[in-house]
Each structure stands twice: as structure tokens, then as C-alpha cells.
PDB file of C-alpha atoms in Angstrom:
ATOM      1  CA  MET J  10       0.561  -0.109  -0.090  1.00 44.00           C
ATOM      2  CA  THR J  11       1.510   3.856  -0.553  1.00 41.00           C
ATOM      3  CA  SER J  12       2.452   4.978   2.236  1.00 42.00           C
ATOM      4  CA  PHE J  13      -0.663   7.260   3.405  1.00 42.00           C
ATOM      5  CA  ILE J  14       1.255   8.867   7.260  1.00 37.00           C
ATOM      6  CA  ALA J  15       0.726  12.670   7.175  1.00 39.00           C
ATOM      7  CA  LEU J  16      -1.900  12.151   3.223  1.00 40.00           C
ATOM      8  CA  LEU J  17       1.782  12.643   1.885  1.00 35.00           C
ATOM      9  CA  ILE J  18       0.816  14.126  -1.587  1.00 32.00           C
ATOM     10  CA  VAL J  19       2.602  11.670  -4.044  1.00 31.00           C
ATOM     11  CA  THR J  20       1.537  13.528  -7.939  1.00 28.00           C
ATOM     12  CA  VAL J  21       1.182  11.788 -11.432  1.00 27.00           C
ATOM     13  CA  VAL J  22       2.441  13.860 -13.883  1.00 27.00           C
ATOM     14  CA  THR J  23       0.356  12.294 -16.423  1.00 29.00           C
ATOM     15  CA  VAL J  24      -3.441   9.809 -15.838  1.00 29.00           C
ATOM     16  CA  ALA J  25      -2.670   6.758 -16.910  1.00 32.00           C
ATOM     17  CA  SER J  26      -6.440   5.220 -15.264  1.00 34.00           C
ATOM     18  CA  GLY J  27      -8.327   3.854 -18.223  1.00 33.00           C
ATOM     19  CA  GLN J  28     -11.380   4.728 -15.891  1.00 34.00           C
ATOM     20  CA  GLN J  29     -10.536   8.430 -15.636  1.00 34.00           C
ATOM     21  CA  TYR J  30     -14.185  10.063 -15.414  1.00 34.00           C
ATOM     22  CA  ARG J  31     -13.794  12.812 -16.739  1.00 40.00           C
ATOM     23  CA  PRO J  32     -10.466  15.264 -17.918  1.00 41.00           C
ATOM     24  CA  LEU J  33      -8.830  16.633 -15.238  1.00 39.00           C
ATOM     25  CA  PRO J  34      -7.715  20.185 -15.686  1.00 44.00           C
ATOM     26  CA  PRO J  35      -4.321  21.592 -16.820  1.00 47.00           C
ATOM     27  CA  ASP J  36      -3.821  23.194 -13.458  1.00 47.00           C
ATOM     28  CA  VAL J  37      -4.930  20.328 -11.519  1.00 40.00           C
ATOM     29  CA  GLU J  38      -2.055  16.571 -10.537  1.00 43.00           C
ATOM     30  CA  GLU J  39      -4.203  13.652  -9.652  1.00 43.00           C
ATOM     31  CA  SER J  40      -3.165  12.578  -5.634  1.00 43.00           C
ATOM     32  CA  GLN J  41      -1.985   9.184  -4.575  1.00 49.00           C
ATOM     33  CA  PHE J  42      -3.259   7.902  -1.165  1.00 66.00           C
ATOM     34  CA  ALA J  43      -3.573   4.751   0.127  1.00 81.00           C
ATOM     35  CA  TYR J  44      -5.216   3.164  -3.779  1.00 88.00           C
ATOM     36  CA  GLN J  45      -2.806   2.699  -6.238  1.00 91.00           C
ATOM     37  CA  LEU J  46      -2.877   2.382 -10.050  1.00 94.00           C
ATOM     38  CA  LYS J  47      -1.760  -0.760 -12.691  1.00 94.00           C
ATOM     39  CA  SER J  48      -2.179  -1.424 -15.580  1.00 96.00           C
ATOM     40  CA  PHE J  49      -2.351  -5.839 -16.430  1.00 96.00           C
ATOM     41  CA  ARG J  50       1.296  -6.032 -17.598  1.00 96.00           C
ATOM     42  CA  ASN J  51       2.496  -3.916 -14.717  1.00 96.00           C
ATOM     43  CA  SER J  52       1.523  -7.131 -12.188  1.00 96.00           C
ATOM     44  CA  LEU J  53       2.370  -9.393 -14.120  1.00 96.00           C
ATOM     45  CA  ASP J  54       6.434  -8.213 -14.452  1.00 97.00           C
ATOM     46  CA  GLU J  55       5.844  -7.617 -10.784  1.00 97.00           C
ATOM     47  CA  CYS J  56       4.957 -11.056 -10.212  1.00 97.00           C
ATOM     48  CA  ALA J  57       7.247 -12.920 -12.483  1.00 97.00           C
ATOM     49  CA  GLU J  58       9.830 -11.518 -10.218  1.00 97.00           C
ATOM     50  CA  TYR J  59       7.397 -12.906  -6.773  1.00 97.00           C
ATOM     51  CA  LEU J  60       7.948 -16.214  -8.760  1.00 97.00           C
ATOM     52  CA  GLU J  61      11.438 -16.082 -10.883  1.00 97.00           C
ATOM     53  CA  ILE J  62       9.865 -16.855 -13.515  1.00 97.00           C
ATOM     54  CA  PRO J  63      12.381 -15.620 -15.902  1.00 96.00           C
ATOM     55  CA  LYS J  64      11.030 -11.759 -18.173  1.00 95.00           C
ATOM     56  CA  GLU J  65      11.602 -14.304 -21.071  1.00 96.00           C
ATOM     57  CA  SER J  66       8.486 -16.813 -20.391  1.00 97.00           C
ATOM     58  CA  VAL J  67       6.708 -14.486 -19.810  1.00 97.00           C
ATOM     59  CA  GLN J  68       7.042 -11.896 -23.120  1.00 96.00           C
ATOM     60  CA  GLN J  69       6.809 -15.250 -24.950  1.00 96.00           C
ATOM     61  CA  LEU J  70       3.404 -15.657 -23.255  1.00 97.00           C
ATOM     62  CA  VAL J  71       2.339 -11.848 -23.829  1.00 96.00           C
ATOM     63  CA  ALA J  72       3.438 -13.143 -27.322  1.00 96.00           C
ATOM     64  CA  ASN J  73       1.831 -15.793 -27.562  1.00 96.00           C
ATOM     65  CA  ASN J  74      -1.913 -13.779 -26.912  1.00 96.00           C
ATOM     66  CA  TYR J  75      -2.362 -15.674 -22.993  1.00 97.00           C
ATOM     67  CA  VAL J  76      -2.337 -19.295 -25.165  1.00 96.00           C
ATOM     68  CA  THR J  77      -0.021 -21.501 -22.895  1.00 96.00           C
ATOM     69  CA  GLN J  78      -0.552 -25.331 -20.738  1.00 95.00           C
ATOM     70  CA  ASP J  79       2.534 -24.785 -18.335  1.00 96.00           C
ATOM     71  CA  LYS J  80       1.116 -25.332 -15.346  1.00 95.00           C
ATOM     72  CA  GLU J  81       3.965 -22.146 -13.960  1.00 96.00           C
ATOM     73  CA  LEU J  82       3.124 -19.143 -16.080  1.00 97.00           C
ATOM     74  CA  LYS J  83      -1.260 -20.199 -15.079  1.00 97.00           C
ATOM     75  CA  CYS J  84      -0.381 -19.782 -12.043  1.00 97.00           C
ATOM     76  CA  LEU J  85       1.679 -16.517 -13.300  1.00 98.00           C
ATOM     77  CA  VAL J  86      -2.000 -15.079 -14.267  1.00 98.00           C
ATOM     78  CA  ARG J  87      -3.355 -16.152 -10.493  1.00 97.00           C
ATOM     79  CA  CYS J  88      -0.630 -13.999  -9.033  1.00 97.00           C
ATOM     80  CA  ALA J  89      -1.709 -11.195 -11.072  1.00 97.00           C
ATOM     81  CA  GLY J  90      -5.117 -11.687 -10.428  1.00 97.00           C
ATOM     82  CA  ILE J  91      -4.263 -10.992  -6.558  1.00 95.00           C
ATOM     83  CA  ASN J  92      -2.254  -8.009  -7.318  1.00 94.00           C
ATOM     84  CA  SER J  93      -5.031  -6.818  -8.977  1.00 94.00           C
ATOM     85  CA  GLY J  94      -7.234  -7.322  -7.172  1.00 94.00           C
ATOM     86  CA  TRP J  95      -9.727  -9.331  -9.525  1.00 96.00           C
ATOM     87  CA  TRP J  96      -9.244 -13.020  -8.094  1.00 96.00           C
ATOM     88  CA  ASN J  97     -10.043 -13.694  -5.164  1.00 91.00           C
ATOM     89  CA  GLU J  98      -9.032 -17.778  -3.080  1.00 87.00           C
ATOM     90  CA  THR J  99     -13.314 -17.482  -2.168  1.00 88.00           C
ATOM     91  CA  SER J 100     -14.718 -15.722  -4.391  1.00 89.00           C
ATOM     92  CA  GLY J 101     -13.306 -16.352  -7.901  1.00 92.00           C
ATOM     93  CA  VAL J 102     -13.393 -13.490  -9.916  1.00 94.00           C
ATOM     94  CA  GLN J 103     -14.606 -10.367  -9.466  1.00 95.00           C
ATOM     95  CA  GLY J 104     -16.096  -9.138 -12.165  1.00 95.00           C
ATOM     96  CA  PRO J 105     -15.965  -5.001 -11.354  1.00 96.00           C
ATOM     97  CA  VAL J 106     -12.254  -4.985 -10.919  1.00 96.00           C
ATOM     98  CA  MET J 107     -11.380  -7.240 -14.222  1.00 97.00           C
ATOM     99  CA  GLU J 108     -14.046  -5.652 -16.462  1.00 96.00           C
ATOM    100  CA  SER J 109     -12.156  -2.851 -15.806  1.00 96.00           C
ATOM    101  CA  TYR J 110      -9.057  -4.256 -17.470  1.00 97.00           C
ATOM    102  CA  PHE J 111     -10.819  -4.920 -20.839  1.00 97.00           C
ATOM    103  CA  GLN J 112     -12.578  -2.645 -23.325  1.00 96.00           C
ATOM    104  CA  PRO J 113     -15.285  -4.076 -25.027  1.00 96.00           C
ATOM    105  CA  GLY J 114     -16.391  -3.598 -28.500  1.00 93.00           C
ATOM    106  CA  ALA J 115     -18.441  -0.497 -29.382  1.00 91.00           C
ATOM    107  CA  ASP J 116     -21.043  -2.983 -31.315  1.00 93.00           C
ATOM    108  CA  ASP J 117     -20.897  -5.292 -29.488  1.00 94.00           C
ATOM    109  CA  ALA J 118     -24.557  -6.491 -27.217  1.00 93.00           C
ATOM    110  CA  CYS J 119     -22.977  -9.486 -26.055  1.00 96.00           C
ATOM    111  CA  TYR J 120     -19.975 -10.110 -24.569  1.00 96.00           C
ATOM    112  CA  GLU J 121     -21.442  -9.918 -21.046  1.00 96.00           C
ATOM    113  CA  ARG J 122     -23.457 -13.247 -21.502  1.00 96.00           C
ATOM    114  CA  ARG J 123     -20.371 -14.857 -23.433  1.00 97.00           C
ATOM    115  CA  THR J 124     -18.395 -13.803 -20.665  1.00 97.00           C
ATOM    116  CA  ARG J 125     -20.843 -15.437 -18.716  1.00 95.00           C
ATOM    117  CA  GLU J 126     -21.202 -18.781 -20.666  1.00 96.00           C
ATOM    118  CA  CYS J 127     -17.454 -19.005 -21.215  1.00 96.00           C
ATOM    119  CA  ILE J 128     -16.239 -19.280 -17.187  1.00 94.00           C
ATOM    120  CA  ALA J 129     -19.557 -21.076 -15.588  1.00 93.00           C
ATOM    121  CA  ALA J 130     -17.670 -24.133 -18.701  1.00 94.00           C
ATOM    122  CA  LYS J 131     -14.613 -23.925 -18.216  1.00 91.00           C
ATOM    123  CA  LEU J 132     -14.263 -23.656 -14.432  1.00 88.00           C
ATOM    124  CA  ALA J 133     -16.388 -27.570 -14.618  1.00 84.00           C
ATOM    125  CA  VAL J 134     -13.524 -28.715 -15.547  1.00 83.00           C
ATOM    126  CA  CYS J 135     -10.616 -26.669 -14.164  1.00 83.00           C
ATOM    127  CA  GLN J 136      -8.605 -28.805 -10.824  1.00 81.00           C
ATOM    128  CA  ASN J 137      -7.075 -25.858  -9.023  1.00 89.00           C
ATOM    129  CA  ASP J 138      -6.817 -22.582  -8.251  1.00 89.00           C
ATOM    130  CA  CYS J 139      -4.407 -21.499 -10.761  1.00 94.00           C
ATOM    131  CA  SER J 140      -6.278 -23.063 -13.753  1.00 95.00           C
ATOM    132  CA  LYS J 141      -8.829 -21.337 -12.333  1.00 95.00           C
ATOM    133  CA  ALA J 142      -7.595 -17.946 -12.639  1.00 96.00           C
ATOM    134  CA  TYR J 143      -6.488 -18.314 -15.928  1.00 96.00           C
ATOM    135  CA  GLU J 144      -9.586 -19.365 -17.090  1.00 96.00           C
ATOM    136  CA  SER J 145     -11.390 -16.977 -16.390  1.00 96.00           C
ATOM    137  CA  PHE J 146      -9.323 -13.946 -16.716  1.00 97.00           C
ATOM    138  CA  LEU J 147      -8.701 -15.575 -20.662  1.00 97.00           C
ATOM    139  CA  CYS J 148     -12.733 -16.004 -20.766  1.00 97.00           C
ATOM    140  CA  TYR J 149     -13.191 -11.826 -19.784  1.00 98.00           C
ATOM    141  CA  TYR J 150      -9.390 -11.500 -22.450  1.00 97.00           C
ATOM    142  CA  HIS J 151     -11.460 -13.286 -25.264  1.00 97.00           C
ATOM    143  CA  GLN J 152     -15.165 -12.527 -24.457  1.00 97.00           C
ATOM    144  CA  TRP J 153     -15.598  -9.807 -23.392  1.00 97.00           C
ATOM    145  CA  GLY J 154     -12.729  -7.158 -25.390  1.00 95.00           C
ATOM    146  CA  ASN J 155      -9.906  -5.286 -25.579  1.00 96.00           C
ATOM    147  CA  LEU J 156      -7.341  -5.706 -23.155  1.00 97.00           C
ATOM    148  CA  LYS J 157      -6.496  -2.585 -21.737  1.00 96.00           C
ATOM    149  CA  CYS J 158      -3.075  -1.546 -21.956  1.00 94.00           C
ATOM    150  CA  GLY J 159      -3.259   1.647 -19.055  1.00 94.00           C
ATOM    151  CA  GLU J 160      -2.776   0.995 -15.734  1.00 95.00           C
ATOM    152  CA  GLN J 161      -5.935   0.584 -14.058  1.00 96.00           C
ATOM    153  CA  TYR J 162      -7.826   1.355 -10.389  1.00 96.00           C
ATOM    154  CA  ILE J 163      -6.663  -1.321  -8.158  1.00 95.00           C
ATOM    155  CA  PRO J 164      -9.449  -1.352  -5.098  1.00 93.00           C
ATOM    156  CA  LEU J 165      -8.521  -1.400  -1.365  1.00 93.00           C
ATOM    157  CA  THR J 166      -8.774  -4.740   0.694  1.00 91.00           C
ATOM    158  CA  PRO J 167     -10.569  -5.056   3.626  1.00 91.00           C
ATOM    159  CA  LEU J 168      -7.138  -5.142   5.455  1.00 92.00           C
ATOM    160  CA  GLU J 169      -5.873  -1.896   3.831  1.00 93.00           C
ATOM    161  CA  GLN J 170      -9.512  -0.183   4.656  1.00 94.00           C
ATOM    162  CA  THR J 171      -9.060  -0.661   7.739  1.00 94.00           C
ATOM    163  CA  GLN J 172      -5.660   0.047   8.049  1.00 93.00           C
ATOM    164  CA  VAL J 173      -6.556   3.500   5.908  1.00 94.00           C
ATOM    165  CA  ALA J 174      -9.662   4.894   8.765  1.00 95.00           C
ATOM    166  CA  ILE J 175      -6.745   4.087  11.555  1.00 94.00           C
ATOM    167  CA  ASP J 176      -4.497   6.773   9.925  1.00 93.00           C
ATOM    168  CA  CYS J 177      -7.450   8.997   8.510  1.00 94.00           C
ATOM    169  CA  ILE J 178      -8.740   8.573  12.520  1.00 95.00           C
ATOM    170  CA  ASN J 179      -5.351   9.089  13.881  1.00 94.00           C
ATOM    171  CA  ILE J 180      -5.209  12.599  11.375  1.00 93.00           C
ATOM    172  CA  LEU J 181      -8.595  13.158  12.043  1.00 95.00           C
ATOM    173  CA  ARG J 182      -8.061  13.096  15.876  1.00 94.00           C
ATOM    174  CA  THR J 183     -11.155  11.504  16.436  1.00 96.00           C
ATOM    175  CA  PRO J 184     -12.264  11.507  19.443  1.00 95.00           C
ATOM    176  CA  ARG J 185     -12.604   8.957  21.529  1.00 96.00           C
ATOM    177  CA  ASN J 186     -16.928   8.332  22.712  1.00 96.00           C
ATOM    178  CA  LEU J 187     -17.051   8.909  18.926  1.00 96.00           C
ATOM    179  CA  LEU J 188     -15.005   5.674  18.595  1.00 96.00           C
ATOM    180  CA  GLU J 189     -17.019   3.954  21.151  1.00 96.00           C
ATOM    181  CA  GLN J 190     -19.722   4.929  18.549  1.00 96.00           C
ATOM    182  CA  TYR J 191     -18.368   3.598  16.019  1.00 96.00           C
ATOM    183  CA  SER J 192     -17.299  -0.086  17.626  1.00 96.00           C
ATOM    184  CA  ALA J 193     -21.330  -0.503  18.550  1.00 95.00           C
ATOM    185  CA  GLY J 194     -22.191   0.711  15.445  1.00 93.00           C
ATOM    186  CA  VAL J 195     -23.457   3.089  15.431  1.00 95.00           C
ATOM    187  CA  VAL J 196     -22.364   6.528  12.856  1.00 95.00           C
ATOM    188  CA  PRO J 197     -23.650   9.598  14.453  1.00 96.00           C
ATOM    189  CA  ASP J 198     -24.051  12.100  11.995  1.00 95.00           C
ATOM    190  CA  VAL J 199     -21.761  14.705  13.063  1.00 96.00           C
ATOM    191  CA  PRO J 200     -19.484  16.528  12.029  1.00 96.00           C
ATOM    192  CA  GLU J 201     -15.847  14.365  12.658  1.00 96.00           C
ATOM    193  CA  THR J 202     -17.506  11.369  11.317  1.00 97.00           C
ATOM    194  CA  ARG J 203     -18.370  13.502   8.143  1.00 96.00           C
ATOM    195  CA  CYS J 204     -14.392  14.962   7.831  1.00 96.00           C
ATOM    196  CA  LEU J 205     -13.513  11.651   8.580  1.00 97.00           C
ATOM    197  CA  TYR J 206     -16.087   9.781   5.720  1.00 96.00           C
ATOM    198  CA  ARG J 207     -14.260  12.277   3.158  1.00 96.00           C
ATOM    199  CA  CYS J 208     -10.750  11.865   4.655  1.00 95.00           C
ATOM    200  CA  LEU J 209     -11.733   8.018   4.202  1.00 96.00           C
ATOM    201  CA  TYR J 210     -12.971   8.813   0.538  1.00 96.00           C
ATOM    202  CA  ILE J 211      -9.670  10.284  -0.175  1.00 95.00           C
ATOM    203  CA  ALA J 212      -7.417   7.527   0.373  1.00 94.00           C
ATOM    204  CA  GLU J 213      -9.146   5.743  -1.476  1.00 95.00           C
ATOM    205  CA  GLY J 214      -9.212   7.354  -4.888  1.00 94.00           C
ATOM    206  CA  VAL J 215     -13.095   7.582  -5.453  1.00 95.00           C
ATOM    207  CA  TYR J 216     -12.865  11.034  -4.684  1.00 96.00           C
ATOM    208  CA  ASP J 217     -10.800  14.165  -5.073  1.00 94.00           C
ATOM    209  CA  PRO J 218     -11.237  18.165  -4.089  1.00 93.00           C
ATOM    210  CA  ALA J 219     -11.244  19.238  -7.446  1.00 92.00           C
ATOM    211  CA  LEU J 220     -12.909  17.094 -10.106  1.00 93.00           C
ATOM    212  CA  GLY J 221     -15.404  15.239  -6.899  1.00 95.00           C
ATOM    213  CA  PHE J 222     -16.727  11.432  -6.959  1.00 97.00           C
ATOM    214  CA  ASN J 223     -14.889   8.829  -9.604  1.00 96.00           C
ATOM    215  CA  LEU J 224     -17.878   6.842 -10.676  1.00 96.00           C
ATOM    216  CA  PRO J 225     -16.056   3.614 -12.587  1.00 96.00           C
ATOM    217  CA  ARG J 226     -14.181   3.946  -9.414  1.00 96.00           C
ATOM    218  CA  LEU J 227     -16.005   3.288  -6.930  1.00 95.00           C
ATOM    219  CA  TYR J 228     -18.401   0.836  -8.985  1.00 96.00           C
ATOM    220  CA  VAL J 229     -14.866  -0.893  -8.458  1.00 96.00           C
ATOM    221  CA  ARG J 230     -14.501  -0.099  -4.619  1.00 93.00           C
ATOM    222  CA  LYS J 231     -17.949  -1.815  -4.410  1.00 92.00           C
ATOM    223  CA  TYR J 232     -16.616  -4.761  -6.893  1.00 92.00           C
ATOM    224  CA  GLN J 233     -18.147  -7.153  -3.805  1.00 90.00           C
ATOM    225  CA  ILE J 234     -21.683  -7.527  -4.602  1.00 91.00           C
ATOM    226  CA  PRO J 235     -21.762  -5.284  -7.996  1.00 92.00           C
ATOM    227  CA  ALA J 236     -23.665  -2.576  -8.367  1.00 92.00           C
ATOM    228  CA  PRO J 237     -23.822  -0.994 -12.650  1.00 94.00           C
ATOM    229  CA  GLU J 238     -26.204   1.385 -10.891  1.00 94.00           C
ATOM    230  CA  ILE J 239     -23.646   3.312  -9.356  1.00 95.00           C
ATOM    231  CA  LEU J 240     -22.128   4.797 -13.052  1.00 95.00           C
ATOM    232  CA  SER J 241     -25.880   5.405 -13.970  1.00 95.00           C
ATOM    233  CA  ASP J 242     -26.414   9.245 -15.163  1.00 96.00           C
ATOM    234  CA  LYS J 243     -29.537   8.894 -12.332  1.00 96.00           C
ATOM    235  CA  THR J 244     -26.832   8.610  -9.165  1.00 96.00           C
ATOM    236  CA  LYS J 245     -24.077  10.933 -11.337  1.00 96.00           C
ATOM    237  CA  GLN J 246     -27.270  13.909 -10.939  1.00 96.00           C
ATOM    238  CA  CYS J 247     -27.306  13.035  -7.515  1.00 96.00           C
ATOM    239  CA  ILE J 248     -24.007  12.629  -6.175  1.00 97.00           C
ATOM    240  CA  ASP J 249     -23.423  16.689  -8.533  1.00 95.00           C
ATOM    241  CA  ALA J 250     -26.733  17.598  -7.112  1.00 95.00           C
ATOM    242  CA  ALA J 251     -25.343  16.674  -3.503  1.00 96.00           C
ATOM    243  CA  LEU J 252     -22.037  18.487  -4.252  1.00 95.00           C
ATOM    244  CA  LYS J 253     -23.163  21.217  -5.432  1.00 93.00           C
ATOM    245  CA  GLY J 254     -25.264  23.081  -1.929  1.00 85.00           C
ATOM    246  CA  SER J 255     -24.082  25.286  -0.145  1.00 80.00           C
ATOM    247  CA  CYS J 256     -22.561  23.761   3.228  1.00 84.00           C
ATOM    248  CA  ASP J 257     -18.955  22.569   4.065  1.00 93.00           C
ATOM    249  CA  GLU J 258     -16.886  19.916   2.223  1.00 95.00           C
ATOM    250  CA  CYS J 259     -17.299  17.773   4.404  1.00 96.00           C
ATOM    251  CA  SER J 260     -21.201  17.693   4.799  1.00 96.00           C
ATOM    252  CA  ARG J 261     -21.910  18.042   1.042  1.00 96.00           C
ATOM    253  CA  VAL J 262     -18.847  14.444   0.507  1.00 96.00           C
ATOM    254  CA  PHE J 263     -21.300  13.199   3.525  1.00 96.00           C
ATOM    255  CA  GLN J 264     -24.885  14.019   1.790  1.00 95.00           C
ATOM    256  CA  ALA J 265     -23.888  12.851  -1.582  1.00 96.00           C
ATOM    257  CA  LYS J 266     -22.298   9.545  -0.019  1.00 94.00           C
ATOM    258  CA  ASN J 267     -26.619   9.104  -0.183  1.00 94.00           C
ATOM    259  CA  CYS J 268     -26.234   8.671  -3.262  1.00 95.00           C
ATOM    260  CA  PHE J 269     -24.642   5.131  -4.169  1.00 93.00           C
ATOM    261  CA  SER J 270     -24.277   3.939  -0.487  1.00 89.00           C
ATOM    262  CA  LEU J 271     -27.848   1.864  -1.024  1.00 87.00           C
ATOM    263  CA  TYR J 272     -25.252  -0.277  -3.056  1.00 90.00           C
ATOM    264  CA  GLY J 273     -22.910  -2.725  -2.747  1.00 86.00           C
ATOM    265  CA  VAL J 274     -22.653  -4.292   0.560  1.00 84.00           C
ATOM    266  CA  PRO J 275     -24.499  -2.789   3.076  1.00 81.00           C
ATOM    267  CA  ASN J 276     -23.402  -0.815   5.418  1.00 83.00           C
ATOM    268  CA  SER J 277     -19.772  -1.345   3.531  1.00 88.00           C
ATOM    269  CA  THR J 278     -17.867   2.066   5.505  1.00 91.00           C
ATOM    270  CA  ALA J 279     -19.859   1.555   8.747  1.00 92.00           C
ATOM    271  CA  ILE J 280     -18.311  -1.678   8.864  1.00 93.00           C
ATOM    272  CA  VAL J 281     -14.646  -0.927   8.039  1.00 95.00           C
ATOM    273  CA  LEU J 282     -15.055   2.060  10.869  1.00 96.00           C
ATOM    274  CA  LYS J 283     -16.195  -0.185  13.035  1.00 96.00           C
ATOM    275  CA  ASN J 284     -13.008  -2.700  12.956  1.00 95.00           C
ATOM    276  CA  ALA J 285     -10.579   0.525  12.578  1.00 95.00           C
ATOM    277  CA  ALA J 286     -11.832   1.094  16.192  1.00 96.00           C
ATOM    278  CA  ASP J 287     -12.228  -1.538  17.308  1.00 95.00           C
ATOM    279  CA  ILE J 288      -7.958  -1.757  17.128  1.00 95.00           C
ATOM    280  CA  LEU J 289      -7.632   1.235  18.340  1.00 94.00           C
ATOM    281  CA  LEU J 290      -9.308   0.726  21.555  1.00 94.00           C
ATOM    282  CA  GLY J 291      -7.418  -1.857  22.489  1.00 90.00           C
ATOM    283  CA  GLN J 292      -4.454  -0.664  21.670  1.00 76.00           C
ATOM    284  CA  SER J 293      -5.003   3.881  23.684  1.00 57.00           C
ATOM    285  CA  PRO J 294      -6.865   2.649  27.294  1.00 53.00           C
ATOM    286  CA  SER J 295      -9.059   5.281  28.380  1.00 50.00           C
ATOM    287  CA  CYS J 296      -7.774   8.328  30.648  1.00 50.00           C
ATOM    288  CA  PRO J 297      -4.934   5.938  33.454  1.00 52.00           C
ATOM    289  CA  ALA J 298      -6.590   5.964  37.479  1.00 49.00           C
ATOM    290  CA  PRO J 299      -5.566   8.772  39.426  1.00 51.00           C
ATOM    291  CA  PRO J 300      -2.955   7.898  41.268  1.00 54.00           C
ATOM    292  CA  PRO J 301      -3.915   6.748  45.303  1.00 52.00           C
ATOM    293  CA  PRO J 302      -3.993   9.003  48.172  1.00 49.00           C
ATOM    294  CA  SER J 303       0.170  10.629  48.982  1.00 51.00           C
ATOM    295  CA  ASN J 304      -0.446   8.719  52.692  1.00 49.00           C
ATOM    296  CA  PRO J 305       3.063   7.505  53.666  1.00 44.00           C
ATOM    297  CA  ARG J 306       3.347   3.897  53.621  1.00 39.00           C
ATOM    298  CA  TYR J 307       4.259   2.592  56.385  1.00 38.00           C
ATOM    299  CA  ASN J 308       3.284   4.273  60.651  1.00 41.00           C
ATOM    300  CA  TYR J 309       5.972   4.575  62.925  1.00 38.00           C
ATOM    301  CA  ASN J 310       5.076   4.730  66.959  1.00 44.00           C
ATOM    302  CA  LYS J 311       7.304   6.589  68.587  1.00 39.00           C
TER     303      LYS J 311
END
């Protein structure tokens, strides 16, 4: 995870993400905090180093359009899936994340159905996790569309989200009494909570004060329960209206979240705050007990 301590800004000279939802103004640079941007080839090359696979083998795999019978190279593709966030050992391919790496044809109306059918057929005969991940990738590669060359947004894992929440809580000095409420599953609508949500969204790369919310990234962020509704004009209009409000920015962001909070995993951010609060409350005790009365330890009878 990119360092998030003190919200250090890493500027990007050119925005390579294929999911940028609107052009950046010439005087604005995109900031990266906890999230990452990677191309599929980046993930593949990193995994080749992890697995000690020669660069020549990777180049041959790409030259052959990823068709291989080599078990080691199939495991390389699986590693790239874990590295990029589109493969999970328990639930398999993470649709919204995988989709971001491919561009369907403009006139192709059947790519989703073909991909689903391909995955269902291929996974029925796969014998191990490497084969499952590899065949899932091939289904998207052959059925969904063209593999993009640019970097794509990688959503944070639940553990990374918890760490970001801990960082935001520490940076914003969120009061202990609020942490106790978060830990109990209660998220009160108070200024401190509103600014905490803003901090989380910035750190995760789904909100930028200069650009607003990035809906394609929000869609990928909520990959556990895919919600295409996030990408709709209705959601965009709702968010735009909320961000044009007259209140402070933290309140505008907190209001805008209502436009997409019902999609994906219910109360996902509240769950992250609960996990972070549980950790922080376990690490830092409440105010120390007052010292005992200053009575002499011994009484001497003279």
C-alpha cells in the first residue's frame, strides 16, 4: 500500500487510468494516497519476480496471447489476479475489477453473456486455483473485449481499508467517545464523522476535492456485490446536486454518499470504521486512573 501517513501527496504527471471519468483540468494533478494504479502487465511483471519466472517466459506468454499449457505460467496469471484485485481464492473472479481491464467493442451487445457462459463452462472442469484464475482471465480476454494497456484502479482490500481508517482517525484526532460509538456499530451524523468519511474517500481514490466522485472507481470499490447502478446518470446527478450544496465540504461529501450507499455491501464504510475503532480502542487505554492518596506507606509509633 502506498504510504498514507500524514496524507503525503504523490503527484502523477500523466493520468494513465483508463477509468478517469472526466479530463483533468490543466492545472490539476491527480493525487494518490492509499490506493494504487496498475496495468495488467505491471502486475504480471511483479509476479514474475515473486515467482522467479524468467522475463523471456513472460514475453512469450504475452506474444502467444496468453495461451499456454504451462502450469507455472497459469499460476503467474493467478498471481497477477491477486496482485490486481480481480481474483479471490474464495469467491473467484471479482467482476467489476476484472471488467476495468477490458474495453468491449462499441457494437458488441453480447459480451457479458458470452463471458458468463465461458466462465461457467471452463470452471466446471478446472482442477486447481491456478487453472480457475487462468481460465477466468482467458474468458474475459476472448469474450469481453480488448485488454487495456493503461493502468487501472485497484480497490483496497478489507485490511487495507481498515488501515486507512486508522490513519484518518489518527490524523483527524477523532474523539474517543466517537470511536466507542463506531465500535458499537453506531455512526452518528456529526462534523467529525462527516470529515472522517471525506478522508476515507480521498485516501481510497474515489473522491477528489477538485473533481468530485469518480463513479467508475466507486463501482470497482464495491466489487463484492456488483452494482451497475452506480454508473447511471441518476447517481451522477444525485451526487452533483449534493456537492453543489451551500454547506461545508465534509457535509457535502457526507450527503453525496447517500446517492450510492445503498449499493454494494450494506454499511460497508461503517463496518470499516467499526474494525478500525476496535483496534484503536484495544491499543490505547482510556485516561489512566488517578494516583492513590499520598498517604505514608508506613506508620511509625514513637
